[in-house]
Coordinates of C-alpha atoms in Angstrom, one line a residue:
X11 CA 0.0 0.0 0.0
X12 CA 1.5 3.4 -1.0
X13 CA 1.6 6.3 1.5
X14 CA -0.8 8.3 -0.6
X15 CA -3.3 5.4 -0.9
X16 CA -3.1 4.7 2.8
X17 CA -3.8 8.3 3.5
X18 CA -6.7 8.7 1.1
X19 CA -8.6 5.7 2.3
X20 CA -9.3 7.3 5.7
X21 CA -11.6 9.9 4.2
X22 CA -15.0 10.1 5.8
X23 CA -18.3 11.2 4.3
X24 CA -21.7 12.3 5.6
X25 CA -21.9 12.4 9.3
X26 CA -18.2 11.4 9.6
X27 CA -16.9 14.4 7.7
X28 CA -15.7 17.4 9.7
X29 CA -17.4 20.8 9.5
X30 CA -14.1 22.1 8.0
X31 CA -15.2 20.6 4.6
X32 CA -17.8 23.3 4.2
X33 CA -15.4 25.8 2.6
X34 CA -18.2 28.3 1.7
X35 CA -18.7 28.9 5.4
X36 CA -15.4 30.0 7.1
X37 CA -15.3 28.7 10.6
X38 CA -12.9 29.9 13.3
X39 CA -9.7 27.9 13.5
X40 CA -9.9 24.6 15.4
X41 CA -6.2 23.6 15.3
X42 CA -4.5 20.3 15.8
X43 CA -0.7 20.7 16.4
X44 CA 1.0 17.5 15.4
X45 CA 4.6 16.6 16.4
X46 CA 6.7 13.6 17.4
X47 CA 7.2 14.5 21.0
X48 CA 9.8 11.8 21.4
X49 CA 12.5 14.0 23.0
X50 CA 12.6 17.5 24.6
X51 CA 14.1 20.1 22.3
X52 CA 13.4 23.2 20.4
X53 CA 10.4 21.9 18.5
X54 CA 8.8 20.6 21.7
X55 CA 9.4 23.9 23.4
X56 CA 7.8 25.6 20.4
X57 CA 4.7 23.3 20.6
X58 CA 4.2 23.9 24.3
X59 CA 4.6 27.7 23.9
X60 CA 2.2 27.9 20.9
X61 CA -0.4 25.6 22.5
X62 CA -0.4 27.7 25.7
X63 CA -0.8 30.9 23.7
X64 CA -3.5 29.6 21.4
X65 CA -5.6 28.3 24.3
X66 CA -5.3 31.6 26.1
X67 CA -6.6 33.4 23.0
X68 CA -9.6 32.7 20.7
X69 CA -8.2 29.7 18.9
X70 CA -9.2 26.2 20.1
X71 CA -6.2 23.8 19.9
X72 CA -5.2 20.3 20.8
X73 CA -1.8 18.6 20.5
X74 CA -1.4 15.3 18.7
X75 CA 1.8 13.4 19.5
X76 CA 3.4 10.1 18.4
X77 CA 5.2 9.6 21.8
X78 CA 4.0 9.9 25.4
X79 CA 7.0 11.6 26.8
X80 CA 7.9 14.9 28.6
X81 CA 6.1 17.1 26.2
X82 CA 2.9 15.2 26.7
X83 CA 3.3 15.4 30.5
X84 CA 3.9 19.1 30.4
X85 CA 0.9 19.7 28.2
X86 CA -1.4 17.7 30.5
X87 CA 0.0 19.5 33.5
X88 CA -1.0 22.8 31.8
X89 CA -4.5 21.6 31.0
X90 CA -4.0 21.4 27.3
X91 CA -5.8 18.5 25.5
X92 CA -3.3 15.9 24.2
X93 CA -3.9 12.9 22.0
X94 CA -1.1 10.3 21.9
X95 CA -1.2 7.9 18.9
X96 CA -0.3 4.2 19.2
X97 CA 3.4 3.4 18.5
X98 CA 3.4 1.8 15.1
X99 CA 6.3 2.0 12.6
X100 CA 7.5 5.3 11.2
X101 CA 5.0 5.4 8.3
X102 CA 2.7 2.6 9.3
X103 CA -0.7 2.9 7.4
X104 CA -2.5 2.4 10.7
X105 CA -1.3 5.8 11.9
X106 CA -3.3 7.4 9.0
X107 CA -6.6 5.9 10.2
X108 CA -5.9 6.6 13.8
X109 CA -5.0 10.2 13.2
X110 CA -7.9 10.8 11.0
X111 CA -10.2 9.6 13.8
X112 CA -8.6 12.2 16.1
X113 CA -9.2 14.9 13.6
X114 CA -12.8 14.0 13.0
X115 CA -13.5 13.6 16.7
X116 CA -12.2 17.0 17.6
X117 CA -13.6 18.6 14.5
X118 CA -10.2 20.0 13.5
X119 CA -10.1 22.3 10.5
X120 CA -6.4 23.2 10.5
X121 CA -3.6 20.7 11.2
X122 CA -0.3 22.3 12.0
X123 CA 2.6 19.8 11.5
X124 CA 6.2 19.8 12.7
X125 CA 8.8 17.4 11.4
X126 CA 9.0 14.5 9.0
X127 CA 6.5 12.0 10.4
X128 CA 3.9 14.6 11.3
X129 CA 4.2 16.2 7.9
X130 CA 3.7 12.9 6.0
X131 CA 1.2 11.0 8.2
X132 CA -0.6 14.1 9.4
X133 CA -0.6 15.9 6.1
X134 CA -2.0 13.0 4.1
X135 CA -4.7 12.2 6.7
X136 CA -5.7 15.8 6.8
X137 CA -5.8 16.2 3.0
X138 CA -8.0 13.1 2.8
X139 CA -10.5 14.8 5.1
X140 CA -10.3 18.2 3.4
X141 CA -8.6 19.8 6.3
X142 CA -6.1 22.6 5.8
X143 CA -2.5 21.9 6.6
X144 CA 0.1 24.4 7.9
X145 CA 3.7 23.4 8.3
X146 CA 6.6 25.0 10.3
X147 CA 10.1 24.6 8.9
X148 CA 12.3 24.5 12.0
X149 CA 15.6 23.7 10.3
X150 CA 17.3 22.6 7.1
X151 CA 19.5 19.6 6.2
X152 CA 23.2 20.1 5.9
X153 CA 26.0 17.5 5.5
X154 CA 28.4 16.7 8.4
X155 CA 31.9 15.4 8.3
X156 CA 32.9 11.8 9.0
X157 CA 31.2 8.5 8.7
X158 CA 28.6 9.4 11.3
X159 CA 27.8 12.5 9.3
X160 CA 27.6 10.6 6.0
X161 CA 25.2 8.0 7.4
X162 CA 23.1 10.5 9.2
X163 CA 22.9 12.7 6.2
X164 CA 21.8 9.8 4.0
X165 CA 19.1 8.8 6.5
X166 CA 17.8 12.3 6.9
X167 CA 17.9 12.8 3.2
X168 CA 15.5 9.9 2.7
X169 CA 13.1 11.3 5.3
X170 CA 13.3 14.7 3.7
X171 CA 12.6 13.3 0.2
X172 CA 9.4 11.6 1.5
X173 CA 8.4 14.7 3.4
X174 CA 8.9 17.0 0.5
X175 CA 6.9 14.8 -1.8
X176 CA 4.0 14.7 0.7
X177 CA 4.3 18.4 1.6
X178 CA 4.1 19.6 -2.0
X179 CA 0.8 17.8 -2.3
X180 CA -0.9 18.7 0.9
X181 CA 0.5 21.8 2.6
X182 CA -1.6 25.0 2.4
X183 CA 0.6 27.3 4.3
X184 CA 4.2 27.4 5.5
X185 CA 6.0 29.3 8.3
X186 CA 9.8 29.5 8.6
X187 CA 11.5 30.2 11.9
X188 CA 14.2 32.3 10.2
X189 CA 15.0 34.1 7.0
X190 CA 17.9 31.7 6.4
X191 CA 15.6 28.7 6.4
X192 CA 13.1 30.5 4.2
X193 CA 15.9 31.3 1.7
X194 CA 16.6 27.6 1.3
X195 CA 13.0 26.5 1.1
X196 CA 11.7 24.3 -1.7
X197 CA 8.0 24.6 -1.1
X198 CA 7.4 27.0 -3.9
X199 CA 5.6 24.9 -6.4
X200 CA 2.1 26.2 -5.4
X201 CA 1.0 29.7 -4.6
X202 CA 0.4 29.2 -0.9
X203 CA 0.8 31.6 2.1
X204 CA 4.4 31.6 3.2
X205 CA 6.0 33.8 5.9
X206 CA 8.8 34.0 8.4
X207 CA 7.5 33.7 12.0
X208 CA 10.2 33.9 14.6
X209 CA 10.0 31.7 17.6
X210 CA 8.8 33.6 20.7
X211 CA 9.2 33.1 24.5
X212 CA 7.3 34.1 27.6
X213 CA 9.4 36.9 29.1
X214 CA 10.7 36.0 32.6
X215 CA 9.8 38.4 35.4
X216 CA 12.3 41.1 36.4
X217 CA 15.0 39.5 38.6
X218 CA 18.4 40.3 39.9
X219 CA 20.0 37.3 38.2
X220 CA 23.0 39.3 37.2
X221 CA 23.8 40.4 40.8
X222 CA 23.2 36.9 42.1
X223 CA 25.4 35.5 39.3
X224 CA 28.3 37.8 40.1
X225 CA 28.2 36.9 43.8
X226 CA 27.8 33.2 43.2
X227 CA 30.5 32.9 40.5
X228 CA 33.1 35.1 42.1
X229 CA 36.5 33.8 40.9
X230 CA 35.1 31.6 38.1
X231 CA 33.6 32.3 34.7
X232 CA 30.9 29.7 34.0
X233 CA 30.1 28.9 30.4
X234 CA 27.1 26.8 29.5
X235 CA 26.2 24.8 26.3
X236 CA 22.5 23.6 26.3
X237 CA 20.9 20.9 24.1
X238 CA 21.4 17.6 22.3
X239 CA 25.0 16.4 22.4
X240 CA 25.6 15.7 18.7
X241 CA 28.3 16.7 16.1
X242 CA 26.1 19.5 14.6
X243 CA 25.9 21.3 18.0
X244 CA 29.6 22.0 18.2
X245 CA 30.5 20.4 21.6
X246 CA 33.8 19.2 20.1
X247 CA 34.7 22.7 19.0
X248 CA 33.9 24.1 22.5
X249 CA 36.2 21.5 24.1
X250 CA 38.9 22.4 21.7
X251 CA 38.5 26.0 22.5
X252 CA 38.8 25.2 26.2
X253 CA 42.1 23.5 25.5
X254 CA 43.3 26.8 24.0
X255 CA 42.2 28.6 27.2
X256 CA 43.9 26.5 29.8
X257 CA 46.0 29.5 30.8
X258 CA 42.8 31.1 32.2
X259 CA 42.1 29.3 35.4
X260 CA 38.6 30.9 35.9
X261 CA 36.9 29.2 33.0
X262 CA 34.5 26.3 33.6
X263 CA 32.2 24.6 31.0
X264 CA 28.8 23.2 31.9
X265 CA 27.2 20.8 29.5
X266 CA 23.4 20.5 29.8
X267 CA 21.8 17.7 27.8
X268 CA 22.4 14.2 26.5
X269 CA 23.0 12.7 23.0
X270 CA 25.0 10.3 20.8
X271 CA 28.3 12.2 21.2
X272 CA 28.2 12.4 25.0
X273 CA 30.6 9.5 25.7
X274 CA 33.0 10.8 23.1
X275 CA 33.0 14.3 24.6
X276 CA 33.8 12.8 28.0
X277 CA 36.7 11.0 26.5
X278 CA 37.9 14.1 24.7
X279 CA 37.9 16.1 27.9
X280 CA 40.0 13.5 29.6
X281 CA 42.4 13.0 26.7
X282 CA 42.9 16.8 26.2
X283 CA 43.5 17.5 29.8
X284 CA 40.4 19.6 30.6
X285 CA 38.2 17.2 32.4
X286 CA 38.6 19.1 35.6
X287 CA 37.0 22.1 34.0
X288 CA 34.0 20.4 32.4
X289 CA 30.9 19.2 34.1
X290 CA 28.2 17.1 32.3
X291 CA 24.9 17.7 34.0
X292 CA 22.7 15.4 31.8
X293 CA 19.1 16.3 31.0
X294 CA 18.0 19.2 33.2
X295 CA 14.2 20.0 33.3
X296 CA 14.6 23.3 35.0
X297 CA 17.3 24.6 32.6
X298 CA 16.1 28.2 32.9
X299 CA 17.5 28.4 36.4
X300 CA 20.8 26.9 35.3
X301 CA 21.0 29.4 32.4
X302 CA 20.4 32.3 34.7
X303 CA 23.3 31.3 36.9
X304 CA 25.8 31.2 34.0
X305 CA 28.2 34.0 33.0
X306 CA 27.8 33.1 29.3
X307 CA 25.9 30.8 27.0
X308 CA 27.8 29.3 24.0
X309 CA 26.0 28.0 20.9
X310 CA 28.8 26.8 18.6
X311 CA 26.5 25.0 16.2
X312 CA 27.4 24.2 12.6
X313 CA 23.9 25.1 11.6
X314 CA 20.8 26.2 13.5
X315 CA 17.2 27.3 12.9
X316 CA 16.2 29.6 15.8
X317 CA 17.1 27.8 19.1
X318 CA 15.1 28.7 22.2
X319 CA 18.2 28.6 24.4
X320 CA 19.4 31.7 22.5
X321 CA 16.2 33.6 23.3
X322 CA 16.1 32.4 26.9
X323 CA 19.7 33.5 27.6
X324 CA 19.0 36.9 26.1
X325 CA 15.8 37.3 28.2
X326 CA 17.6 36.2 31.3
X327 CA 20.4 38.7 31.0
X328 CA 23.2 36.1 30.0
X329 CA 25.6 37.1 27.3
X330 CA 25.8 34.8 24.2
X331 CA 28.6 33.6 22.0
X332 CA 27.2 31.8 18.9
X333 CA 28.2 30.6 15.4
X334 CA 27.5 33.0 12.5
X335 CA 24.9 30.6 11.0
X336 CA 21.1 30.6 10.4
X337 CA 18.9 32.2 12.9
X338 CA 21.7 32.9 15.3
X339 CA 23.2 35.5 13.0
X340 CA 19.8 37.1 12.4
X341 CA 18.9 37.4 16.1
X342 CA 22.2 38.6 17.3
X343 CA 22.4 41.1 14.4
X344 CA 26.1 40.6 13.4
X345 CA 27.4 40.8 17.0
X346 CA 25.3 43.7 18.1
X347 CA 23.4 41.6 20.7
X348 CA 26.0 38.9 21.2
X349 CA 29.4 37.7 19.9
X350 CA 29.4 35.8 16.6
X351 CA 32.2 33.4 15.6
X352 CA 32.9 31.3 12.5
X353 CA 31.3 27.8 12.7
X354 CA 33.8 24.9 13.2
X355 CA 36.6 27.3 14.3
X356 CA 37.8 26.6 17.9
X357 CA 40.4 29.4 17.7
X358 CA 37.7 32.0 16.9
X359 CA 35.5 30.6 19.7
X360 CA 38.4 30.7 22.2
X361 CA 39.1 34.3 21.3
X362 CA 35.5 35.3 21.8
X363 CA 35.3 33.6 25.2
X364 CA 38.5 35.3 26.4
X365 CA 37.3 38.6 25.2
X366 CA 34.0 38.3 27.0
X367 CA 35.8 37.1 30.2
X368 CA 38.1 40.1 30.2
X369 CA 35.6 42.9 29.3
X370 CA 32.9 43.5 31.8
X371 CA 31.7 46.6 30.0
X372 CA 31.2 44.6 26.8
X373 CA 29.2 42.0 28.7
X374 CA 26.9 44.6 30.1
X375 CA 26.4 46.2 26.7
X376 CA 25.5 42.9 25.0
X377 CA 23.1 42.0 27.8
X378 CA 21.2 45.3 27.5
X379 CA 21.0 45.2 23.7
X380 CA 19.9 41.5 23.8
X381 CA 17.2 42.2 26.4
X382 CA 15.8 45.0 24.2
X383 CA 15.9 42.9 21.1
X384 CA 14.1 39.9 22.6
X385 CA 11.4 42.1 24.1
X386 CA 10.8 43.9 20.8
X387 CA 10.8 41.0 18.4
X388 CA 10.6 37.6 20.1
X389 CA 7.6 37.7 22.4
X390 CA 5.4 34.6 22.6
X391 CA 2.3 36.6 22.2
X392 CA 3.4 38.0 18.8
X393 CA 4.4 34.5 17.6
X394 CA 0.9 33.2 18.6
X395 CA -0.8 36.2 16.9
X396 CA 1.0 35.5 13.6
X397 CA 0.2 31.8 13.6
X398 CA -3.5 32.5 14.4
X399 CA -3.5 34.9 11.4
X400 CA -1.8 32.2 9.2
X401 CA -4.5 29.7 10.2
X402 CA -7.2 32.1 9.2
X403 CA -5.4 32.8 5.9
X404 CA -5.3 29.2 4.9
X405 CA -9.0 28.7 5.7
X406 CA -9.9 31.5 3.3
X407 CA -7.1 31.1 0.7

């Protein structure tokens, strides 16, 4: 059975068909946000933030997940309706029927998909029912070096090919989290609404985190890297930069997160003689508190969309050093709101860390500019408003 055939056979009629099929009468959006929910990362933070905002406004929304993990628990704890699908194979035809049942039961008229599986399974099920589909592009595929990179690139390329084929047929509107991702987009075959919608965060309450940080970190300069430990995130480059900074006794590196490269990073820190300056914290649910206690956040990724840790650090008054790639470059405005370094360049990263350590005035300037930038352009309320507008656009397009 082909993917398209499996998807099209779930279509209902008569009493089973959702009200969304009556296109001559435009109903208010009833949104289903569909994502994997397998891990906790940027996409999961996005789903949680968006669902919160939509439910607080005038858009009814539920979240549909393929995994019952941390995101599902957080959503339930917030009172947001969650539907978790049975764990079949990646593109198992049974998922189409199950998801179609969820869409009919909740009378969804816009399905908002994130990621490969949600785009294929959700997109085809929604199209079979005449439901509009909105997709958010959170990142783009880029090759990595080494055998791990070659294998991962081939695996992801296959998923992307399937996703692109389905998306061209079913997607009615697209949002990109950065201009960089939009510039590499391939969803241009049909004239559909497309726009850049930056990720947004709930601004933390005013706090004296900077004062507390200076008192707590007296004599040390604590740097944090937050997220999945994988080659693309630049952990190796950060450890190599730390080797170049061994003459600065104050520097400590804190690694928050887990991932396939964790064991190798631990070995590197031992082999390169910096293990006493590196602490691996594992997965940390209350990472905001850890970020607020840092002297700097480093994001040395080889490519990025628009990571939430960047916005969170800026909002919490923690200076940022990041690679000059993707959404990082856009948000930090060519080092106006944080220091930018060349991706994959440990020497450039080490120089930026040393510069930030030695220049308190620069740190203060970057923090002030970053706080203003995130307040003006990256509020969760604005992100939610733009998505609500996009949902209405696709219902009338």
